[in-house]
Coordinates of C-alpha atoms (C1' of nucleotides) in Angstrom, one line a residue:
Chain A
X1 CA 44.5 40.3 26.8
X2 CA 44.2 38.7 30.6
X3 CA 40.8 38.4 32.1
X4 CA 41.0 37.7 36.0
X5 CA 38.8 40.1 37.0
X6 CA 34.8 39.1 36.6
X7 CA 32.9 40.4 33.6
X8 CA 30.4 43.0 34.9
X9 CA 28.1 42.4 33.1
X10 CA 26.5 39.6 30.8
X11 CA 27.3 41.2 27.7
X12 CA 31.0 41.4 28.5
X13 CA 30.7 37.9 29.7
X14 CA 29.3 36.9 26.6
X15 CA 32.0 38.8 24.5
X16 CA 34.8 37.3 26.6
X17 CA 33.8 33.6 25.7
X18 CA 32.5 34.7 21.7
X19 CA 36.5 36.1 21.8
X20 CA 37.6 32.5 22.6
X21 CA 35.6 30.2 20.2
X22 CA 36.8 28.5 17.6
X23 CA 40.2 28.7 19.4
X24 CA 42.5 25.2 20.3
X25 CA 43.4 24.6 23.8
X26 CA 46.9 25.1 22.8
X27 CA 46.5 28.6 21.7
X28 CA 44.1 29.4 24.7
X29 CA 46.6 28.1 27.2
X30 CA 49.6 29.8 25.6
X31 CA 47.4 32.9 26.7
X32 CA 47.2 32.2 29.9
X33 CA 50.5 31.1 29.9
X34 CA 49.6 27.2 31.1
X35 CA 51.3 24.3 30.0
X36 CA 49.0 21.6 28.3
X37 CA 48.9 18.2 29.6
X38 CA 49.3 15.6 27.3
X39 CA 46.6 13.4 28.9
X40 CA 43.8 14.2 30.9
X41 CA 44.0 11.4 33.2
X42 CA 45.8 13.3 35.9
X43 CA 44.4 16.3 35.0
X44 CA 40.8 15.9 35.1
X45 CA 38.8 19.3 35.6
X46 CA 41.8 21.3 33.6
X47 CA 40.4 22.3 30.9
X48 CA 37.5 23.5 32.6
X49 CA 39.9 25.4 35.2
X50 CA 41.3 26.9 32.0
X51 CA 38.4 28.3 30.6
X52 CA 37.2 29.9 34.3
X53 CA 40.6 31.5 34.0
X54 CA 40.1 33.4 31.3
X55 CA 36.6 33.9 31.6
X56 CA 37.1 35.4 34.8
X57 CA 35.0 33.0 37.2
X58 CA 35.3 33.5 40.7
X59 CA 37.0 30.3 41.1
X60 CA 36.8 28.0 43.7
X61 CA 33.7 29.6 45.2
X62 CA 31.0 27.4 47.1
X63 CA 27.1 27.4 46.9
X64 CA 27.0 29.9 44.3
X65 CA 27.5 30.1 40.0
X66 CA 30.7 30.9 39.0
X67 CA 29.4 34.2 37.9
X68 CA 27.9 35.5 41.3
X69 CA 26.7 38.8 40.5
X70 CA 25.6 37.7 37.2
X71 CA 23.9 34.9 38.3
X72 CA 25.5 32.6 36.0
X73 CA 26.8 29.1 35.8
X74 CA 30.1 27.9 33.3
X75 CA 29.9 24.7 32.4
X76 CA 32.0 22.9 29.4
X77 CA 30.6 19.9 27.2
X78 CA 33.0 17.6 26.2
X79 CA 31.6 16.7 22.5
X80 CA 32.8 13.1 21.1
X81 CA 33.9 12.8 17.7
X82 CA 30.3 12.8 16.3
X83 CA 29.6 16.4 17.9
X84 CA 27.4 14.7 20.7
X85 CA 28.0 14.8 24.2
X86 CA 30.6 12.2 25.7
X87 CA 30.3 12.6 29.4
X88 CA 27.3 13.6 31.9
X89 CA 28.1 16.7 33.4
X90 CA 28.5 17.2 36.8
X91 CA 26.5 19.9 39.0
X92 CA 27.2 19.9 42.2
X93 CA 27.1 17.7 45.4
X94 CA 24.5 16.0 47.3
X95 CA 23.3 17.4 50.4
X96 CA 23.4 14.4 53.1
X97 CA 22.1 16.7 55.8
X98 CA 20.3 20.2 55.9
X99 CA 17.3 18.4 53.8
X100 CA 14.6 20.6 54.4
X101 CA 14.5 22.8 51.3
X102 CA 12.5 23.3 48.3
X103 CA 13.6 22.5 44.5
X104 CA 13.1 26.2 44.3
X105 CA 15.4 27.3 46.7
X106 CA 17.9 24.0 46.2
X107 CA 21.8 24.9 45.6
X108 CA 21.5 22.9 42.4
X109 CA 18.8 24.7 41.2
X110 CA 20.2 27.9 41.5
X111 CA 23.2 26.8 39.6
X112 CA 21.6 25.2 36.9
X113 CA 19.1 27.9 36.5
X114 CA 20.9 30.0 34.1
X115 CA 24.0 28.2 32.3
X116 CA 26.4 29.1 29.8
X117 CA 27.4 26.0 28.1
X118 CA 30.8 25.8 26.3
X119 CA 31.0 22.6 23.9
X120 CA 34.5 21.6 23.7
X121 CA 35.8 19.1 21.3
X122 CA 37.1 15.7 23.2
X123 CA 37.1 13.3 20.7
X124 CA 40.0 10.4 22.2
X125 CA 42.0 10.4 18.7
X126 CA 42.6 14.2 19.0
X127 CA 45.7 15.4 20.7
X128 CA 44.3 17.7 23.9
X129 CA 46.6 20.5 22.3
X130 CA 44.5 20.4 18.8
X131 CA 40.8 20.1 20.4
X132 CA 38.6 23.3 19.9
X133 CA 36.5 25.4 21.7
X134 CA 33.1 26.1 20.5
X135 CA 30.7 29.0 20.7
X136 CA 29.2 29.4 24.0
X137 CA 25.1 28.9 24.4
X138 CA 23.9 31.0 27.4
X139 CA 20.7 29.4 28.2
X140 CA 17.9 29.5 31.2
X141 CA 15.8 26.1 32.2
X142 CA 12.7 25.9 30.3
X143 CA 9.7 25.7 32.1
X144 CA 10.1 22.0 30.9
X145 CA 13.0 21.0 31.9
X146 CA 12.8 22.6 35.3
X147 CA 9.4 20.4 35.6
X148 CA 11.5 17.3 35.1
X149 CA 14.6 18.1 36.6
X150 CA 12.1 18.9 39.8
X151 CA 10.7 15.6 39.6
X152 CA 13.9 13.6 39.3
X153 CA 15.3 15.8 42.2
X154 CA 12.0 15.5 43.9
X155 CA 12.7 11.3 43.5
X156 CA 16.1 11.3 44.7
X157 CA 15.7 13.6 47.7
X158 CA 12.7 11.6 49.1
X159 CA 15.2 8.3 49.1
X160 CA 18.0 10.4 50.7
X161 CA 16.2 11.9 53.8
X162 CA 14.4 8.9 54.5
X163 CA 17.7 7.1 55.0
X164 CA 17.9 4.7 51.7
X165 CA 20.5 6.6 50.3
X166 CA 22.3 3.6 49.9
X167 CA 19.1 2.5 47.7
X168 CA 20.2 4.9 44.7
X169 CA 21.9 3.7 41.9
X170 CA 22.6 5.5 38.6
X171 CA 19.8 4.4 36.9
X172 CA 17.3 6.7 38.4
X173 CA 16.3 9.7 36.9
X174 CA 15.5 11.2 33.6
X175 CA 18.1 14.0 33.5
X176 CA 19.1 13.9 37.0
X177 CA 21.4 11.0 38.1
X178 CA 23.1 10.8 41.6
X179 CA 26.6 9.0 41.2
X180 CA 29.3 9.3 43.7
X181 CA 31.7 11.6 44.0
X182 CA 35.1 11.0 46.1
X183 CA 38.3 11.0 45.6
X184 CA 38.0 7.1 45.8
X185 CA 35.1 4.4 47.2
X186 CA 36.7 4.4 50.3
X187 CA 36.2 8.1 51.3
X188 CA 32.9 8.0 53.5
X189 CA 30.8 10.6 54.7
X190 CA 27.9 10.8 57.9
X191 CA 24.8 10.7 57.0
X192 CA 20.9 9.5 58.5
X193 CA 18.8 6.6 58.2
X194 CA 15.4 5.7 58.3
X195 CA 15.6 5.7 62.3
X196 CA 17.8 8.5 62.7
X197 CA 21.0 6.7 63.4
X198 CA 24.8 7.4 62.2
X199 CA 25.4 6.0 58.5
X200 CA 28.7 5.9 56.6
X201 CA 28.2 6.4 52.8
X202 CA 30.0 7.8 49.8
X203 CA 29.7 11.7 49.2
X204 CA 27.7 12.0 46.0
X205 CA 27.0 14.5 43.2
X206 CA 24.2 15.4 40.9
X207 CA 25.0 14.6 37.5
X208 CA 23.0 15.8 34.4
X209 CA 22.7 12.8 31.9
X210 CA 23.8 13.6 28.1
X211 CA 20.4 13.1 27.1
X212 CA 19.6 16.8 28.4
X213 CA 23.0 18.5 27.4
X214 CA 22.5 16.7 23.9
X215 CA 19.1 19.0 23.9
X216 CA 20.8 22.1 25.2
X217 CA 22.9 21.5 21.9
X218 CA 20.2 20.3 19.8
X219 CA 18.1 23.8 20.7
X220 CA 20.8 25.8 19.6
X221 CA 22.3 24.8 16.7
X222 CA 19.3 23.6 14.2
X223 CA 21.6 21.6 12.0
Chain B
X1 CA -7.4 -30.6 18.5
X2 CA -5.5 -29.5 15.5
X3 CA -6.4 -26.4 13.6
X4 CA -4.9 -27.4 9.9
X5 CA -7.7 -25.5 8.4
X6 CA -7.7 -21.6 8.2
X7 CA -10.1 -19.7 10.9
X8 CA -12.6 -18.6 9.0
X9 CA -13.4 -15.6 11.0
X10 CA -11.4 -12.6 12.9
X11 CA -12.8 -14.1 16.1
X12 CA -12.5 -17.7 15.8
X13 CA -8.2 -17.0 15.0
X14 CA -8.4 -14.6 18.0
X15 CA -10.0 -17.4 20.3
X16 CA -7.4 -20.0 18.7
X17 CA -4.6 -17.4 20.0
X18 CA -6.3 -17.0 23.3
X19 CA -6.5 -20.8 23.7
X20 CA -2.5 -21.0 23.5
X21 CA -1.6 -18.1 25.5
X22 CA 0.3 -19.0 28.9
X23 CA 1.6 -22.4 27.1
X24 CA 4.9 -23.6 27.4
X25 CA 6.6 -24.2 24.2
X26 CA 7.1 -28.2 24.9
X27 CA 3.3 -28.3 25.7
X28 CA 2.2 -26.7 22.4
X29 CA 5.0 -29.1 20.5
X30 CA 3.4 -32.0 22.0
X31 CA -0.3 -31.5 20.9
X32 CA 1.1 -30.6 17.6
X33 CA 3.1 -33.9 17.6
X34 CA 6.7 -31.6 17.0
X35 CA 9.7 -32.4 18.7
X36 CA 11.4 -29.3 20.6
X37 CA 15.1 -28.7 19.0
X38 CA 17.8 -28.2 22.0
X39 CA 18.5 -24.8 20.4
X40 CA 17.4 -22.7 17.9
X41 CA 20.7 -22.3 16.1
X42 CA 20.0 -25.0 13.5
X43 CA 16.1 -24.3 13.8
X44 CA 15.5 -20.3 13.4
X45 CA 12.2 -20.4 12.4
X46 CA 10.6 -23.0 14.2
X47 CA 8.4 -21.1 16.7
X48 CA 7.2 -19.6 14.3
X49 CA 6.2 -22.4 12.1
X50 CA 4.7 -24.6 15.1
X51 CA 2.9 -21.2 15.8
X52 CA 1.6 -21.0 12.0
X53 CA 0.6 -24.3 12.1
X54 CA -1.4 -24.0 15.4
X55 CA -3.2 -21.5 14.3
X56 CA -4.0 -22.5 10.8
X57 CA -1.9 -19.7 8.7
X58 CA -1.7 -20.9 5.5
X59 CA 2.1 -21.8 5.4
X60 CA 4.9 -21.4 2.8
X61 CA 2.4 -18.5 0.8
X62 CA 3.8 -15.3 -0.8
X63 CA 3.2 -11.7 -1.3
X64 CA -0.5 -12.0 0.8
X65 CA -1.0 -11.8 4.8
X66 CA -0.6 -15.5 6.5
X67 CA -4.4 -15.4 7.2
X68 CA -4.8 -14.1 3.7
X69 CA -8.8 -14.0 3.8
X70 CA -8.8 -11.9 7.5
X71 CA -6.0 -9.9 5.6
X72 CA -3.8 -10.5 8.9
X73 CA -0.3 -11.4 9.4
X74 CA 1.1 -13.4 12.0
X75 CA 4.3 -12.2 13.9
X76 CA 5.9 -13.7 16.8
X77 CA 8.3 -11.1 19.1
X78 CA 10.8 -12.7 20.9
X79 CA 11.5 -10.9 24.4
X80 CA 14.1 -11.0 26.7
X81 CA 14.5 -11.6 30.5
X82 CA 13.0 -8.3 31.2
X83 CA 9.7 -8.2 28.5
X84 CA 11.3 -6.0 25.8
X85 CA 11.6 -7.0 22.4
X86 CA 14.7 -9.1 22.0
X87 CA 15.4 -9.0 18.0
X88 CA 14.3 -6.5 15.0
X89 CA 11.1 -8.2 13.4
X90 CA 11.7 -9.5 9.4
X91 CA 9.0 -8.3 7.5
X92 CA 9.3 -9.4 4.2
X93 CA 12.0 -9.1 1.0
X94 CA 12.8 -6.0 -0.3
X95 CA 11.8 -5.8 -3.8
X96 CA 14.9 -5.1 -6.2
X97 CA 12.7 -4.9 -9.5
X98 CA 9.6 -3.7 -9.8
X99 CA 9.9 -0.7 -7.9
X100 CA 6.8 1.4 -9.4
X101 CA 4.5 1.4 -6.6
X102 CA 3.1 3.6 -3.8
X103 CA 3.5 2.6 -0.2
X104 CA 0.0 2.1 0.0
X105 CA 0.0 -0.5 -2.9
X106 CA 3.2 -1.9 -1.4
X107 CA 3.7 -5.4 -0.5
X108 CA 5.5 -4.6 2.9
X109 CA 2.5 -2.2 4.1
X110 CA -0.2 -5.0 3.0
X111 CA 1.3 -7.2 5.5
X112 CA 2.0 -4.7 8.2
X113 CA -1.7 -2.9 8.2
X114 CA -3.4 -5.5 10.4
X115 CA -0.9 -8.0 12.3
X116 CA -1.8 -10.4 15.3
X117 CA 1.1 -10.6 17.0
X118 CA 2.6 -13.5 19.6
X119 CA 5.0 -12.3 22.3
X120 CA 7.3 -15.1 23.3
X121 CA 9.9 -15.7 26.1
X122 CA 13.0 -15.9 24.5
X123 CA 15.5 -15.1 27.6
X124 CA 18.9 -17.3 26.5
X125 CA 18.9 -18.6 30.3
X126 CA 15.6 -20.3 30.0
X127 CA 15.7 -23.5 28.1
X128 CA 13.4 -23.7 24.6
X129 CA 11.0 -26.1 26.1
X130 CA 10.2 -24.2 29.0
X131 CA 9.3 -20.7 27.4
X132 CA 6.3 -19.6 27.1
X133 CA 3.6 -18.0 24.6
X134 CA 2.3 -14.7 26.1
X135 CA -1.4 -12.9 25.3
X136 CA -2.0 -12.1 21.6
X137 CA -2.1 -8.7 20.5
X138 CA -4.2 -7.8 17.4
X139 CA -3.3 -4.0 16.4
X140 CA -3.7 -1.9 12.8
X141 CA -1.6 0.3 12.3
X142 CA -1.9 3.8 13.7
X143 CA -2.4 6.7 11.4
X144 CA 1.2 8.1 13.0
X145 CA 2.7 4.7 12.7
X146 CA 1.6 4.7 9.3
X147 CA 3.3 7.7 7.9
X148 CA 6.6 7.2 10.0
X149 CA 6.6 3.5 8.4
X150 CA 5.7 5.5 5.1
X151 CA 8.7 8.3 5.5
X152 CA 11.0 5.3 6.1
X153 CA 9.7 3.1 3.3
X154 CA 10.3 6.2 0.9
X155 CA 13.8 6.8 1.8
X156 CA 14.8 3.3 1.3
X157 CA 13.2 2.9 -2.0
X158 CA 15.0 6.2 -3.0
X159 CA 18.3 4.9 -2.8
X160 CA 17.2 1.7 -4.3
X161 CA 15.8 3.4 -7.5
X162 CA 18.2 5.3 -8.1
X163 CA 21.0 2.5 -8.2
X164 CA 22.9 3.0 -4.5
X165 CA 21.4 0.2 -3.1
X166 CA 24.9 -0.3 -1.5
X167 CA 25.0 2.7 0.2
X168 CA 21.9 1.2 2.5
X169 CA 22.9 0.5 5.6
X170 CA 21.4 -1.0 8.7
X171 CA 21.6 2.6 10.6
X172 CA 19.0 3.8 8.3
X173 CA 15.5 4.1 8.9
X174 CA 13.4 5.1 12.6
X175 CA 11.4 2.2 12.7
X176 CA 12.4 0.5 9.1
X177 CA 15.5 -1.2 8.4
X178 CA 16.8 -3.0 5.2
X179 CA 19.2 -5.6 6.1
X180 CA 20.9 -8.6 3.8
X181 CA 18.3 -11.5 4.2
X182 CA 20.1 -14.4 2.6
X183 CA 21.8 -17.8 3.1
X184 CA 25.3 -15.8 3.3
X185 CA 26.9 -12.9 2.4
X186 CA 28.3 -14.6 -1.2
X187 CA 24.2 -15.1 -2.0
X188 CA 24.2 -12.5 -4.7
X189 CA 21.3 -11.5 -6.9
X190 CA 20.8 -9.1 -10.1
X191 CA 19.8 -5.6 -9.7
X192 CA 20.3 -2.4 -11.8
X193 CA 22.7 1.0 -11.1
X194 CA 22.4 4.2 -12.1
X195 CA 23.1 3.8 -15.7
X196 CA 20.6 0.8 -15.8
X197 CA 23.1 -1.0 -15.6
X198 CA 23.0 -4.8 -14.2
X199 CA 25.1 -5.3 -10.8
X200 CA 25.2 -8.2 -8.6
X201 CA 24.1 -7.4 -4.8
X202 CA 22.8 -9.3 -1.7
X203 CA 19.3 -9.8 -1.2
X204 CA 17.5 -7.1 1.2
X205 CA 14.8 -7.8 3.8
X206 CA 12.8 -4.8 5.3
X207 CA 12.8 -5.1 9.3
X208 CA 11.4 -3.4 11.7
X209 CA 13.3 -1.9 14.9
X210 CA 12.9 -3.1 18.6
X211 CA 11.5 -0.1 19.5
X212 CA 8.7 -0.1 17.0
X213 CA 7.8 -3.4 18.4
X214 CA 8.3 -2.3 22.2
X215 CA 5.5 0.7 21.3
X216 CA 3.1 -1.8 20.3
X217 CA 3.5 -3.6 23.4
X218 CA 3.4 -0.5 25.5
X219 CA 0.6 0.5 24.1
X220 CA -1.3 -2.8 25.1
X221 CA 0.0 -3.8 28.3
X222 CA 0.1 -0.5 30.0
X223 CA 1.8 -1.7 33.0
Chain C
dA1 C1' 35.3 18.6 51.4
dG2 C1' 33.4 21.3 47.4
dG3 C1' 34.5 22.5 42.6
dG4 C1' 37.0 21.3 38.2
dA5 C1' 35.6 16.8 35.7
dT6 C1' 37.3 12.3 33.2
dC7 C1' 38.3 7.2 33.4
dC8 C1' 37.5 2.6 31.8
dA9 C1' 35.6 -2.1 33.0
dT10 C1' 31.2 -4.3 31.9
dG11 C1' 27.0 -4.9 30.1
dA12 C1' 23.3 -3.1 26.5
dT13 C1' 22.8 -2.7 21.6
dT14 C1' 23.2 -3.1 17.1
dG15 C1' 23.3 -4.7 12.7
dG16 C1' 25.6 -7.7 9.3
dA17 C1' 25.6 -12.7 8.7
dT18 C1' 23.4 -16.9 8.8
dC19 C1' 20.3 -20.9 9.2
dC20 C1' 16.0 -24.5 8.1
dC21 C1' 11.9 -25.4 5.1
dA22 C1' 8.6 -25.8 1.4
Chain D
dT1 C1' 13.8 -17.9 -3.6
dG2 C1' 10.5 -16.4 0.0
dG3 C1' 9.1 -17.0 4.4
dG4 C1' 10.0 -18.6 9.2
dA5 C1' 13.6 -16.1 12.2
dT6 C1' 18.3 -15.9 15.5
dC7 C1' 23.3 -15.6 15.9
dC8 C1' 27.2 -12.8 17.8
dA9 C1' 31.2 -10.3 17.2
dA10 C1' 32.1 -5.6 17.4
dT11 C1' 30.5 -1.2 18.9
dC12 C1' 27.8 1.7 21.8
dA13 C1' 26.4 3.6 26.6
dT14 C1' 26.3 3.3 31.3
dG15 C1' 27.8 4.1 35.8
dG16 C1' 30.9 3.2 39.6
dA17 C1' 35.3 4.8 40.5
dT18 C1' 39.1 8.0 40.7
dC19 C1' 42.0 12.3 39.9
dC20 C1' 43.8 17.3 40.1
dC21 C1' 43.0 21.8 43.0
dT22 C1' 42.2 25.3 46.4

DNA sequence: AGGGATCCATGATTGGATCCCA
DNA sequence: TGGGATCCAATCATGGATCCCT
């Protein structure tokens, strides 16, 4: 089995995801003829990319969901020893220019509207090879989630569009954070301040807090 | 002013509480002719007792609210620099024998049914003398709080009455915890295990988590 | 530079242990 | 011993910083 071609239907995508549920990372890597890194420090996105490759996501695309034709985004969720999400989830870059858009039309909402969530064991005690892939969850934003995300997004965009991006900290937002997304804290990018002057600022990304992904899991595995 | 006599009415109690709102501990201590300790490490209950004395609570009584005739219990709430409760709140000892009672008739519920909460600044940066007393809140248990506390209480009492008290940790209970309440961890007391044998165990107390007292504060100071 | 994410120092929380008084 | 509570080491959570790939 070597799924390099994108799945043609939602059902085909789900079938592929179900087929890898329960596998260890070592088993999946072998199928894909990949070597498993000893640690993720120097291979941070590796597992996500292994999964993308396996399910046939169109890698490297921009401003589009991973499965563009199906309108589905793929996201892995690292789980701690307790089965809870261990990290926030990166969604996409925060636009620093091109601010005149609505939540409905925004890039981030296009990505989050329909997501295939794939929980993956990530207890640091567990060697990467032995970590198991969980059962995929295909979830559409509920009206309530949509509303809550929109509210967070509006607050962030208000600050950005009034040139106060440097006032944003990761403390803002109920579900959605804005945090640095860069090679390091020297990687600056041009934005615009309150008086229309150019300013240098760190590039940022939108991240979903763990409380959001924890709710997704709870809604689907009522234990 | 020296209120050593118990207040005769609820209104008199509230008047006394309002009269000390805004005072510093130093000011109140002077009125009561008490010396303020430099630190609370060796005077842990001192502020609570200063307040009791001031408001005319019947000190040292047992199995009864502080203002027995009014059915009102007095509790101070230490606040951190952010105005949030800093500690859990001790309520009363957990009965290790005498287990055949209902929530309605229980000692703890008698105490919690009507409480005069008194917030007091307790930021460790602030010298004890300068800490201020807040505005008192007289609160009756809401039906929802009553239900939630009952559920926690039932779970704890189930474990105690089946001799599994040593399985209880402070992790149990949504609002109500059971934790050690003793001079030290060698102070043992006799209880009964599953087969009716005597066992030695630490004496325990019921404590309200800060999330409970935080809700009390939020309901009354909508800020 | 955008997409795939995790790292990890530091601050916040917690809960077992402890302290004084009558 | 019951009532008045706080202490504080250890754990948890967080969010600013960082890493690889195309």
